[in-house]
Amino acid sequence: MKKHLLRGLILLLCVLMMGTACAEDSFTIDVDGLDLGRLNSDDYVSRHLSSSAQGVRVRKYISDSSELAAPIRLTITQMDSRTLVLDKNYGFQSGTFDSGVLFLPYGGDGTTPYLITLYVGDYVYAMPFMQLQRRLHSNSACTVGPRLRDLDSSMGSDWLMGTVLDLNRLRSKGSQTVDVCASNSCLIGTAQVSMQGSSLRVDLSFRSSANVDVLDEPVYVITDGGSIHSARAHGTGEWIDVGSAQSALLYLPLKLSYDPAGLPSFHYRSSDYSDQFDRWDDSRARDSGGTDWSADTWEADTWQPAPDWNGGWADDDYGWGDDWSSEADGWA
């Protein structure tokens, strides 16, 4: 008896949890609350008929009396593919009609447009609905520039990027703005690089529409002769001493959650950063006594010292994350 009662309670709890999840992942369209004369306005649709929810529900007051009940029909069409997703008759309804949660097919990356049409007797209510791309959680982001693997194969094998800064020019100009790329696909904000004397700092700002939650934001600055494998992690807003170095590799392996809908797209082309590749090569040439991190002295999980190696260490457990992409540097 106790086992049956326990099973029943568990089943009831599961049903309640599923119901809550469905309620939280649906968007309600209250037809009576809409300004039907503004449905052709992109701004109005963006504010009142757009959501990343997986499902929608439609509500509309019909009548107070069953004698005035009206036949109800609801259709949903995916407009970009002209696909009829739903065509359902609800019979005669009175009171307030509620369609219940209607789950939409996965639209992939980007926004999926729908036309939701409610037939109430002889009246027709046609409403656009924009299903936005769902929020992305714990994704990687970084400043744009050369991919680390393109600078040196020992520094990674994925898409992550760094920015090779001209410190001499930065000392003269005072600051530089660099785009921040998220998920190797879109531009989500900027990094403001400021310099005073021999100290450098990085401050981040993000597009308000992305609703960014930053989970981790270490800042690595590798100057002439330094190694990314032994670099110390700093924080944003912290002044970092770079001495008299002429150039530095800025690396920000960010982790964040954000809403991708409407963000500018990003496409990586190594040729866009030819000046940064040259700057990197020059910095390696100036490193006459540093560690040789070339592919000739690096293997999957071990390393061998180069003939002129004079000390140092490597952390072969450090994992480098996502891809990076970038655009031309912006100078303040």
mmCIF file of C-alpha atoms in Angstrom, residues 18 41 46 133 303 326:
data_model
loop_
_atom_site.group_PDB
_atom_site.id
_atom_site.type_symbol
_atom_site.label_atom_id
_atom_site.label_comp_id
_atom_site.label_asym_id
_atom_site.label_seq_id
_atom_site.Cartn_x
_atom_site.Cartn_y
_atom_site.Cartn_z
ATOM 1 C CA MET A 18 6.101 19.026 -16.528
ATOM 2 C CA SER A 41 5.016 47.707 -37.313
ATOM 3 C CA SER A 46 9.380 43.032 -31.693
ATOM 4 C CA GLN A 133 16.727 32.091 -31.338
ATOM 5 C CA TRP A 303 57.200 18.824 -24.716
ATOM 6 C CA SER A 326 37.811 39.462 -35.417
#
